[in-house]
Short mmCIF file of C-alpha atoms in Angstrom, two decimals:
data_model
loop_
_atom_site.label_atom_id
_atom_site.label_comp_id
_atom_site.label_asym_id
_atom_site.label_seq_id
_atom_site.Cartn_x
_atom_site.Cartn_y
_atom_site.Cartn_z
CA MET D 1 1.61 -3.03 26.54
CA GLU D 2 1.03 -5.11 23.42
CA CYS D 3 4.58 -4.61 22.15
CA MET D 4 5.99 -6.28 25.31
CA HIS D 5 4.57 -9.68 24.33
CA LEU D 6 6.56 -11.97 22.04
CA THR D 7 3.98 -13.99 20.09
CA THR D 8 3.44 -15.39 16.60
CA GLU D 9 0.14 -13.46 16.47
CA ASN D 10 2.14 -10.23 16.39
CA ASN D 11 3.89 -11.42 13.23
CA MET D 12 2.12 -9.90 10.23
CA ALA D 13 2.62 -13.15 8.29
CA SER D 14 0.46 -14.97 10.86
CA MET D 15 -2.65 -13.73 9.02
CA ILE D 16 -1.42 -15.36 5.80
CA TYR D 17 -0.40 -18.47 7.76
CA GLN D 18 -3.98 -18.82 9.01
CA ALA D 19 -5.39 -18.24 5.51
CA VAL D 20 -3.28 -21.17 4.22
CA ILE D 21 -4.67 -23.43 6.93
CA ASN D 22 -8.26 -22.34 6.25
CA HIS D 23 -8.17 -22.40 2.43
CA PRO D 24 -5.33 -24.68 1.19
CA ASP D 25 -7.02 -25.55 -2.11
CA ARG D 26 -8.25 -22.03 -2.95
CA VAL D 27 -6.36 -20.10 -5.63
CA ALA D 28 -4.24 -17.46 -3.91
CA ILE D 29 -2.83 -15.61 -6.94
CA TYR D 30 -3.46 -15.54 -10.68
CA THR D 31 -0.50 -14.13 -12.65
CA PRO D 32 -0.74 -13.36 -16.41
CA THR D 33 1.93 -15.18 -18.40
CA HIS D 34 2.35 -12.18 -20.70
CA LYS D 35 0.70 -8.84 -21.42
CA GLU D 36 -1.54 -9.73 -24.34
CA LEU D 37 -5.29 -10.03 -24.85
CA ASN D 38 -6.66 -13.36 -23.55
CA ALA D 39 -3.23 -14.33 -22.20
CA PRO D 40 -3.36 -17.41 -19.95
CA HIS D 41 -2.73 -17.11 -16.22
CA THR D 42 -0.65 -19.26 -13.93
CA GLU D 43 -2.51 -20.09 -10.73
CA LEU D 44 -1.06 -20.64 -7.31
CA THR D 45 -3.21 -22.24 -4.61
CA TYR D 46 -2.66 -21.34 -0.97
CA ALA D 47 -1.05 -24.75 -0.42
CA ALA D 48 1.35 -24.20 -3.33
CA PHE D 49 1.96 -20.64 -2.14
CA ALA D 50 2.94 -21.96 1.31
CA GLU D 51 5.28 -24.44 -0.32
CA GLN D 52 6.96 -21.57 -2.19
CA VAL D 53 7.27 -19.70 1.11
CA ARG D 54 8.99 -22.74 2.66
CA ASP D 55 11.32 -23.02 -0.34
CA PHE D 56 12.32 -19.37 -0.03
CA GLN D 57 12.85 -19.74 3.72
CA ARG D 58 15.19 -22.67 3.06
CA ALA D 59 17.13 -20.59 0.53
CA LEU D 60 17.39 -17.67 2.97
CA GLU D 61 18.91 -20.03 5.53
CA LEU D 62 21.36 -21.42 2.98
CA TYR D 63 22.55 -17.89 2.24
CA GLN D 64 22.85 -17.26 5.99
CA LEU D 65 20.29 -14.46 6.13
CA LYS D 66 18.95 -14.06 9.66
CA GLU D 67 16.45 -12.19 11.81
CA LYS D 68 16.39 -8.39 11.40
CA ASP D 69 18.61 -8.45 8.30
CA HIS D 70 17.54 -5.81 5.78
CA VAL D 71 16.92 -7.23 2.30
CA LEU D 72 16.36 -5.01 -0.73
CA ILE D 73 13.59 -6.31 -3.01
CA VAL D 74 13.27 -5.07 -6.61
CA ALA D 75 10.93 -7.19 -8.73
CA LEU D 76 7.67 -7.02 -10.62
CA PRO D 77 4.50 -8.27 -8.88
CA GLN D 78 3.90 -12.00 -9.36
CA GLY D 79 3.06 -14.98 -7.19
CA SER D 80 6.67 -15.82 -6.35
CA LEU D 81 7.41 -12.24 -5.26
CA PHE D 82 4.62 -12.30 -2.67
CA ALA D 83 5.77 -15.73 -1.47
CA LEU D 84 9.25 -14.26 -1.01
CA ILE D 85 7.90 -11.27 0.94
CA THR D 86 5.88 -13.62 3.16
CA ALA D 87 8.97 -15.79 3.73
CA LEU D 88 10.94 -12.76 4.87
CA LEU D 89 8.20 -11.44 7.15
CA ALA D 90 7.58 -14.84 8.73
CA LYS D 91 11.32 -15.24 9.50
CA LYS D 92 11.55 -11.65 10.86
CA LEU D 93 13.78 -10.41 8.07
CA ILE D 94 13.01 -6.89 6.86
CA PRO D 95 12.08 -6.33 3.18
CA VAL D 96 13.20 -2.93 1.90
CA PHE D 97 11.38 -1.39 -1.06
CA ILE D 98 12.62 1.66 -2.97
CA ASP D 99 10.38 3.52 -5.41
CA PRO D 100 12.46 3.58 -8.65
CA ARG D 101 10.76 6.86 -9.60
CA MET D 102 12.79 8.58 -6.86
CA GLY D 103 15.64 9.03 -9.30
CA TYR D 104 19.26 7.86 -9.35
CA ARG D 105 20.65 10.40 -6.85
CA LYS D 106 18.04 9.72 -4.15
CA ILE D 107 18.26 5.95 -4.63
CA ARG D 108 22.01 6.10 -3.99
CA GLN D 109 21.38 8.27 -0.93
CA VAL D 110 18.99 5.65 0.45
CA LEU D 111 21.44 2.81 -0.21
CA ARG D 112 24.23 4.67 1.61
CA GLU D 113 22.03 4.98 4.69
CA THR D 114 20.52 1.46 4.68
CA PRO D 115 22.48 -1.49 6.15
CA LEU D 116 21.61 -4.15 3.56
CA ALA D 117 22.46 -7.82 4.09
CA ALA D 118 21.36 -8.79 0.56
CA ALA D 119 19.62 -7.56 -2.58
CA ILE D 120 17.08 -9.75 -4.39
CA TRP D 121 16.21 -8.80 -7.96
CA GLY D 122 13.65 -9.75 -10.52
CA ASN D 123 15.40 -10.75 -13.75
CA LYS D 124 14.33 -7.52 -15.43
CA TRP D 125 16.06 -5.34 -12.83
CA ARG D 126 19.26 -7.18 -11.96
CA PHE D 127 21.42 -4.93 -14.14
CA TRP D 128 20.75 -2.11 -11.64
CA HIS D 129 23.21 -3.77 -9.28
CA TYR D 130 26.12 -2.84 -11.55
CA PHE D 131 25.18 0.85 -11.77
CA LEU D 132 24.85 1.41 -8.02
CA PRO D 133 28.28 1.42 -6.35
CA GLU D 134 26.70 1.17 -2.88
CA LEU D 135 25.52 -2.35 -3.80
CA TRP D 136 28.77 -3.72 -5.20
CA LYS D 137 29.70 -5.35 -1.88
CA VAL D 138 26.15 -6.46 -1.09
CA PRO D 139 25.36 -10.11 -1.97
CA ALA D 140 22.94 -10.18 -4.91
CA TYR D 141 20.45 -12.92 -5.82
CA SER D 142 17.65 -13.25 -8.30
CA VAL D 143 14.21 -14.53 -7.36
CA ASP D 144 14.73 -17.44 -9.79
CA THR D 145 18.13 -18.29 -8.24
CA LEU D 146 16.59 -18.52 -4.77
CA GLU D 147 13.82 -20.78 -6.05
CA LYS D 148 16.24 -23.10 -7.86
CA ARG D 149 18.67 -23.30 -4.92
CA ALA D 150 15.87 -24.20 -2.52
CA LEU D 151 14.45 -26.79 -4.89
CA GLU D 152 17.83 -28.47 -5.30
CA THR D 153 18.29 -28.90 -1.57
CA LYS D 154 14.72 -30.11 -1.14
CA LEU D 155 15.15 -32.80 -3.79
CA ASP D 156 18.45 -33.89 -2.27
CA ALA D 157 17.09 -34.11 1.25
CA LYS D 158 13.72 -35.55 0.24
CA THR D 159 12.30 -34.26 3.50
CA GLU D 160 9.10 -32.62 2.23
CA GLN D 161 6.11 -33.73 0.25
CA THR D 162 4.44 -31.60 -2.43
CA ALA D 163 0.89 -32.66 -1.54
CA SER D 164 -1.73 -30.17 -0.38
CA ILE D 165 -1.38 -28.94 3.18
CA LYS D 166 -3.60 -30.63 5.75
CA LYS D 167 -5.04 -28.95 8.80
CA GLU D 168 -2.52 -30.47 11.19
CA GLU D 169 0.57 -29.54 9.13
CA PHE D 170 2.57 -26.34 9.53
CA PRO D 171 2.36 -24.14 6.38
CA PHE D 172 5.79 -22.51 6.92
CA THR D 173 8.12 -21.32 9.67
CA LEU D 174 6.54 -18.46 11.62
CA LEU D 175 8.65 -16.75 14.26
CA PRO D 176 7.19 -14.87 17.23
CA CYS D 177 7.86 -11.15 17.39
CA HIS D 178 6.96 -7.99 19.25
CA ALA D 179 4.31 -5.72 17.78
CA ASP D 180 6.87 -2.91 17.47
CA ASP D 181 9.41 -5.00 15.51
CA THR D 182 10.03 -3.57 12.05
CA ALA D 183 8.21 -5.50 9.33
CA VAL D 184 8.78 -3.50 6.13
CA ILE D 185 10.63 -0.33 5.11
CA THR D 186 9.36 1.57 2.08
CA TYR D 187 11.27 4.50 0.58
CA THR D 188 9.55 7.23 -1.41
CA SER D 189 10.51 10.77 -2.41
CA GLY D 190 10.12 13.33 0.35
CA THR D 191 8.60 16.76 -0.16
CA THR D 192 11.69 18.39 1.41
CA GLY D 193 14.22 16.56 -0.74
CA LEU D 194 15.03 13.88 1.84
CA PRO D 195 13.85 10.36 0.91
CA LYS D 196 11.16 9.07 3.26
CA GLY D 197 11.80 5.61 4.67
CA ALA D 198 8.56 4.62 6.39
CA ASP D 199 9.35 2.08 9.13
CA ARG D 200 6.22 -0.09 9.28
CA THR D 201 6.05 -2.46 12.23
CA HIS D 202 4.33 -5.84 12.38
CA GLY D 203 1.79 -4.49 14.86
CA LYS D 204 0.91 -1.47 12.70
CA MET D 205 0.42 -3.63 9.61
CA VAL D 206 -1.76 -6.12 11.49
CA LYS D 207 -3.89 -3.27 12.81
CA GLN D 208 -4.15 -1.66 9.37
CA PHE D 209 -5.35 -4.88 7.78
CA GLN D 210 -7.84 -5.50 10.59
CA ILE D 211 -9.36 -2.04 10.09
CA LEU D 212 -9.54 -2.50 6.31
CA HIS D 213 -11.18 -5.90 6.87
CA GLU D 214 -13.86 -4.31 9.06
CA LEU D 215 -14.50 -1.55 6.51
CA ALA D 216 -14.90 -3.89 3.53
CA PRO D 217 -15.26 -7.52 4.65
CA PRO D 218 -14.75 -9.95 1.76
CA LEU D 219 -17.34 -12.44 0.61
CA GLU D 220 -16.52 -16.15 0.58
CA ASN D 221 -15.58 -16.41 -3.11
CA ASP D 222 -14.30 -12.90 -3.80
CA ILE D 223 -11.63 -12.46 -6.47
CA GLY D 224 -9.73 -9.18 -6.36
CA LEU D 225 -7.64 -7.32 -8.92
CA THR D 226 -5.65 -4.41 -7.57
CA PHE D 227 -3.10 -1.97 -8.93
CA LEU D 228 -1.60 -1.64 -5.42
CA PRO D 229 0.95 -4.37 -4.50
CA THR D 230 0.34 -3.90 -0.75
CA ALA D 231 -3.32 -4.71 -1.37
CA VAL D 232 -2.27 -8.16 -2.64
CA ILE D 233 -0.66 -8.85 0.76
CA HIS D 234 -3.91 -7.68 2.36
CA GLY D 235 -5.87 -10.04 0.10
CA LEU D 236 -3.63 -12.94 1.08
CA SER D 237 -4.18 -12.15 4.75
CA LEU D 238 -7.93 -12.44 4.16
CA GLY D 239 -7.71 -15.71 2.23
CA MET D 240 -8.92 -14.03 -0.97
CA THR D 241 -7.95 -14.83 -4.54
CA SER D 242 -5.86 -12.03 -6.07
CA VAL D 243 -5.24 -11.26 -9.74
CA ILE D 244 -2.01 -9.56 -10.82
CA PRO D 245 -2.91 -6.90 -13.43
CA ALA D 246 -1.44 -7.22 -16.92
CA LEU D 247 0.65 -4.06 -16.85
CA ASP D 248 3.99 -2.64 -15.79
CA LEU D 249 3.27 -0.41 -12.80
CA LEU D 250 6.40 1.64 -13.53
CA ARG D 251 5.17 2.45 -17.05
CA SER D 252 1.65 3.63 -16.34
CA HIS D 253 1.67 5.71 -19.53
CA GLN D 254 1.67 2.40 -21.45
CA PHE D 255 -1.40 1.18 -19.57
CA GLN D 256 -3.78 -0.77 -21.84
CA PRO D 257 -7.25 -0.83 -20.24
CA GLU D 258 -8.48 -3.49 -22.68
CA LEU D 259 -6.06 -6.01 -21.11
CA ILE D 260 -7.34 -5.30 -17.61
CA CYS D 261 -10.99 -5.38 -18.66
CA ASN D 262 -10.30 -8.71 -20.31
CA GLN D 263 -8.90 -10.05 -17.02
CA LEU D 264 -11.83 -8.68 -15.04
CA LYS D 265 -14.28 -10.42 -17.34
CA ASN D 266 -12.51 -13.74 -17.99
CA LEU D 267 -11.62 -14.37 -14.34
CA SER D 268 -14.99 -13.13 -13.00
CA VAL D 269 -13.31 -10.60 -10.74
CA THR D 270 -15.61 -9.32 -7.99
CA CYS D 271 -13.45 -6.55 -6.45
CA CYS D 272 -11.14 -4.06 -8.15
CA GLY D 273 -8.93 -1.43 -6.54
CA GLY D 274 -6.67 1.32 -7.82
CA SER D 275 -5.98 5.02 -8.17
CA PRO D 276 -8.39 7.39 -9.99
CA PHE D 277 -6.05 7.32 -13.02
CA PHE D 278 -6.45 3.57 -13.56
CA ILE D 279 -10.14 3.43 -12.65
CA ALA D 280 -10.93 6.35 -14.99
CA ALA D 281 -9.10 4.63 -17.87
CA LEU D 282 -11.13 1.45 -17.27
CA ALA D 283 -14.38 3.43 -17.13
CA ASP D 284 -13.62 5.24 -20.40
CA TYR D 285 -12.82 1.95 -22.15
CA LEU D 286 -15.96 0.23 -20.86
CA GLU D 287 -18.18 3.14 -21.86
CA LYS D 288 -16.59 3.61 -25.29
CA ASN D 289 -17.03 -0.08 -26.11
CA ASN D 290 -20.45 -0.44 -24.46
CA LEU D 291 -19.16 -3.18 -22.14
CA SER D 292 -20.30 -4.29 -18.70
CA LEU D 293 -18.74 -6.35 -15.90
CA PRO D 294 -21.59 -8.27 -14.25
CA SER D 295 -19.34 -10.04 -11.72
CA LEU D 296 -17.81 -6.82 -10.37
CA ARG D 297 -19.52 -5.97 -7.06
CA LEU D 298 -16.99 -3.50 -5.58
CA ILE D 299 -14.53 -0.85 -6.76
CA VAL D 300 -12.19 0.71 -4.19
CA ILE D 301 -10.51 3.94 -5.25
CA GLY D 302 -7.49 4.63 -3.07
CA SER D 303 -6.08 8.13 -3.18
CA ALA D 304 -6.61 11.72 -2.13
CA GLY D 305 -10.21 11.80 -3.36
CA ALA D 306 -12.11 10.97 -6.54
CA HIS D 307 -13.74 13.42 -8.95
CA PRO D 308 -17.56 13.42 -8.82
CA GLN D 309 -17.74 13.18 -12.62
CA LEU D 310 -15.80 9.89 -12.53
CA LEU D 311 -18.20 8.52 -9.92
CA ILE D 312 -21.22 9.60 -11.98
CA GLN D 313 -19.71 7.83 -14.99
CA LEU D 314 -19.06 4.64 -13.00
CA SER D 315 -22.60 4.60 -11.59
CA ARG D 316 -23.91 4.93 -15.14
CA ILE D 317 -21.91 2.11 -16.75
CA LEU D 318 -21.73 -0.18 -13.65
CA PRO D 319 -25.04 0.48 -11.87
CA ASN D 320 -24.81 -2.65 -9.69
CA THR D 321 -21.24 -2.03 -8.52
CA GLU D 322 -20.56 -0.39 -5.17
CA ILE D 323 -17.94 2.38 -5.30
CA VAL D 324 -15.86 3.17 -2.20
CA ILE D 325 -13.18 5.85 -1.87
CA CYS D 326 -10.49 5.15 0.73
CA TYR D 327 -8.29 8.12 1.66
CA GLY D 328 -4.95 7.45 3.29
CA ALA D 329 -1.19 7.57 2.98
CA SER D 330 1.56 4.97 3.15
CA GLU D 331 2.25 6.14 6.72
CA ALA D 332 -1.42 6.24 7.74
CA GLU D 333 -4.01 4.08 6.04
CA PRO D 334 -6.94 4.15 6.07
CA ILE D 335 -7.82 7.67 7.27
CA ALA D 336 -11.32 8.16 5.90
CA VAL D 337 -13.84 6.27 3.76
CA VAL D 338 -16.82 7.43 1.71
CA HIS D 339 -19.23 5.77 -0.73
CA GLY D 340 -19.42 7.08 -4.26
CA ALA D 341 -23.18 7.51 -3.95
CA ASP D 342 -22.65 9.90 -1.01
CA ILE D 343 -20.26 12.06 -3.05
CA ILE D 344 -22.72 12.22 -5.95
CA ALA D 345 -25.49 13.23 -3.54
CA GLU D 346 -23.31 16.07 -2.15
CA TYR D 347 -22.27 17.29 -5.62
CA ASP D 348 -24.05 20.59 -6.18
CA GLN D 349 -23.32 24.29 -6.71
CA GLU D 350 -22.60 24.83 -3.01
CA THR D 351 -19.97 22.10 -2.71
CA ILE D 352 -18.46 22.24 -6.19
CA GLY D 353 -15.68 24.58 -5.09
CA ARG D 354 -14.95 22.94 -1.74
CA GLY D 355 -12.68 20.07 -2.83
CA TYR D 356 -12.89 16.29 -2.60
CA LEU D 357 -15.20 14.68 -0.06
CA VAL D 358 -13.38 11.75 1.57
CA GLY D 359 -15.97 11.02 4.23
CA GLU D 360 -16.02 9.76 7.79
CA ILE D 361 -12.90 9.08 9.81
CA CYS D 362 -11.97 5.41 10.30
CA ALA D 363 -12.16 4.70 14.03
CA PRO D 364 -10.15 4.59 16.22
CA LEU D 365 -8.08 7.13 14.26
CA LEU D 366 -7.99 10.72 15.54
CA VAL D 367 -7.88 13.58 13.02
CA ARG D 368 -7.35 17.28 13.67
CA ILE D 369 -7.17 20.29 11.34
CA VAL D 370 -4.45 22.76 12.33
CA GLN D 371 -2.82 25.87 10.92
CA SER D 372 0.56 24.73 9.55
CA THR D 373 2.44 27.94 10.34
CA VAL D 374 1.26 27.94 13.97
CA LEU D 375 2.32 24.29 14.40
CA ASP D 376 5.66 25.01 12.70
CA ASP D 377 6.37 27.84 15.14
CA MET D 378 5.49 25.70 18.16
CA LEU D 379 7.69 22.82 17.00
CA GLN D 380 10.69 25.16 16.89
CA ASN D 381 10.63 25.03 20.69
CA PRO D 382 11.50 21.50 21.86
CA ASP D 383 9.95 22.23 25.28
CA ALA D 384 6.60 23.42 23.89
CA LEU D 385 3.48 21.65 25.20
CA ILE D 386 1.24 21.15 22.20
CA GLU D 387 -2.42 21.18 23.17
CA ILE D 388 -3.66 19.65 19.93
CA ASP D 389 -7.36 20.22 20.64
CA HIS D 390 -6.67 23.92 21.22
CA LEU D 391 -5.06 24.10 17.77
CA ASN D 392 -7.98 22.33 16.07
CA LEU D 393 -9.66 24.69 13.62
CA PRO D 394 -13.45 25.25 13.50
CA ILE D 395 -15.81 23.56 11.03
CA ASP D 396 -15.28 24.62 7.40
CA GLU D 397 -11.92 26.26 8.17
CA ILE D 398 -9.12 24.83 6.04
CA GLY D 399 -5.80 23.72 7.51
CA GLU D 400 -3.28 20.89 7.59
CA ILE D 401 -4.59 17.39 8.36
CA VAL D 402 -2.78 15.64 11.24
CA VAL D 403 -3.60 12.11 12.39
CA SER D 404 -2.94 9.82 15.33
CA GLY D 405 -3.91 6.18 15.78
CA PRO D 406 -2.88 2.52 15.90
CA GLN D 407 -2.39 2.23 12.12
CA VAL D 408 -0.12 5.30 11.87
CA THR D 409 3.62 4.58 11.52
CA ASP D 410 5.67 5.81 14.46
CA LYS D 411 8.85 6.79 12.68
CA TYR D 412 11.01 7.03 9.57
CA THR D 413 14.46 5.56 9.15
CA ASN D 414 15.89 9.09 8.87
CA PRO D 415 15.46 10.98 12.19
CA LEU D 416 15.39 14.31 10.33
CA VAL D 417 12.30 13.22 8.39
CA SER D 418 10.69 11.99 11.61
CA MET D 419 11.26 15.43 13.15
CA GLU D 420 9.53 17.08 10.18
CA LYS D 421 6.55 14.72 10.01
CA LYS D 422 5.96 13.53 13.61
CA PHE D 423 5.29 15.27 16.91
CA TYR D 424 3.92 14.50 20.37
CA ASP D 425 1.09 16.39 22.01
CA SER D 426 0.85 17.29 25.70
CA ASN D 427 -0.82 13.93 26.43
CA GLY D 428 2.05 11.95 24.94
CA ARG D 429 0.15 10.97 21.77
CA LEU D 430 2.19 10.74 18.58
CA TRP D 431 0.80 12.66 15.59
CA HIS D 432 1.64 12.44 11.89
CA ARG D 433 1.59 15.44 9.57
CA THR D 434 0.04 14.34 6.28
CA ALA D 435 0.93 17.58 4.42
CA ASP D 436 -2.64 17.43 3.03
CA ARG D 437 -5.01 20.34 3.56
CA GLY D 438 -8.70 20.05 4.26
CA CYS D 439 -11.58 20.73 6.62
CA PHE D 440 -14.53 19.12 8.37
CA ASP D 441 -18.09 20.03 7.40
CA HIS D 442 -21.08 20.33 9.72
CA LYS D 443 -21.73 16.56 9.32
CA ASN D 444 -18.21 15.85 10.61
CA LYS D 445 -17.13 14.60 7.19
CA LEU D 446 -13.63 15.30 5.93
CA TRP D 447 -12.93 17.27 2.73
CA LEU D 448 -9.55 17.46 0.97
CA THR D 449 -8.60 20.78 -0.62
CA GLY D 450 -4.96 20.27 -1.68
CA ARG D 451 -1.39 19.85 -0.53
CA CYS D 452 0.34 22.21 1.86
CA GLY D 453 2.25 24.84 -0.09
CA ASP D 454 0.28 24.31 -3.32
CA GLN D 455 -2.23 27.12 -2.79
CA VAL D 456 -2.61 29.91 -5.36
CA ILE D 457 -3.51 33.54 -4.69
CA MET D 458 -6.43 34.99 -6.64
CA ASN D 459 -7.68 38.53 -5.95
CA GLY D 460 -5.83 38.47 -2.66
CA LYS D 461 -7.54 35.26 -1.57
CA GLU D 462 -5.83 31.91 -0.95
CA ILE D 463 -7.30 29.14 -3.15
CA ASP D 464 -6.55 25.44 -2.72
CA PRO D 465 -5.93 23.45 -5.95
CA PHE D 466 -8.47 20.63 -5.49
CA ALA D 467 -11.32 23.10 -5.18
CA LEU D 468 -10.09 24.87 -8.30
CA GLU D 469 -9.73 21.56 -10.19
CA ILE D 470 -13.30 20.48 -9.57
CA PHE D 471 -14.68 23.93 -10.36
CA ILE D 472 -12.84 24.14 -13.71
CA ASP D 473 -13.77 20.55 -14.67
CA SER D 474 -17.42 21.33 -13.98
CA LEU D 475 -17.53 24.20 -16.47
CA PRO D 476 -19.52 23.40 -19.63
#
């Protein structure tokens, strides 16, 4: 089995390591200096990025952080943050990310259950340490402190040069690992009240990025701007240039589309990715101001579907831009992909009340549609043999979407959550319950209709919310 081999290729950071070797002088990350129109950007080449990674690795050693230590990271996206994440991954330390929107009570619950060796804060967030008793005995550092400490020791030792990396040089320390070694843990709110700590292994992340690469291979000089921090790591693994958007992701209500459009234009961005909320705001701004983005060749909308009206609007204002919708979840991504043009072509009176078309399944992923209550009853019996294909519902029949494949996370940090969201079938395959509802059509394309438990009853009939949303929005 793949997980039995201890190799550097299994280490997720190996993809970034190779990108540094291949493109040392290419800009890795543009970061806006402040959130204002026409604000300048700092640029970090892949060679400089690798040097930052080495600096962080030196600082981690100085603070005696070692393999498999869990390190809490709370900082805003910028070049140094991604260098820090890469340094941790390459040295087999485990970054832990907590969604601040979980709320104070759930954050404290997570911290009680997570064995942290250190907490690293962006300057804006360091005060949190004092309001979370579970962290009072955990060593705390700022990103800036780590950078300064590493720089001091480097200058004293005078052992490294700051010149660009050559082919024969090693970009940074890269430790071998097993494919099933934990790479990253991300905590989000759970639907049952328990926080979900997705345990993402190096092997799963490598496979996820390989599949995404095959679905949308980058061009040689692509520049990407994304509202999804994990997509920046993906961009680095491909050797792309990434642009950090000029916004605070935790204050999306303060989003200023003019700042992002200004970045897209001034930096000649070729690829843009984000949720329907952000993409719709950009589209409205462009249309209202009669603006175009001639360099933009691709928009990737990542979520549980995109409204046909948004796609029609985008095709009108950006006729030369390809629109792709990528459906997935943090535990299983990607699941399905569809082109915006295909959704527009399917948008008629017959499909208007069906839900969101999310397209064809991303091989080698397996997807089944099952009746949630039947699966719930079977899982009550620990000895039950689950014949998943026997539970699979017919075409056009709506049920819960369950998935199995190499990019699907195997477990959560909390065994109780794993029991709720994961199960094995009679063939020993592990399946993940997405809690999304949908169906396959006669073309074997997947449609999303809503979340489990969100249905409404109208005239004695069960109606899923996504179908209702699209129908209401289509009314004149």
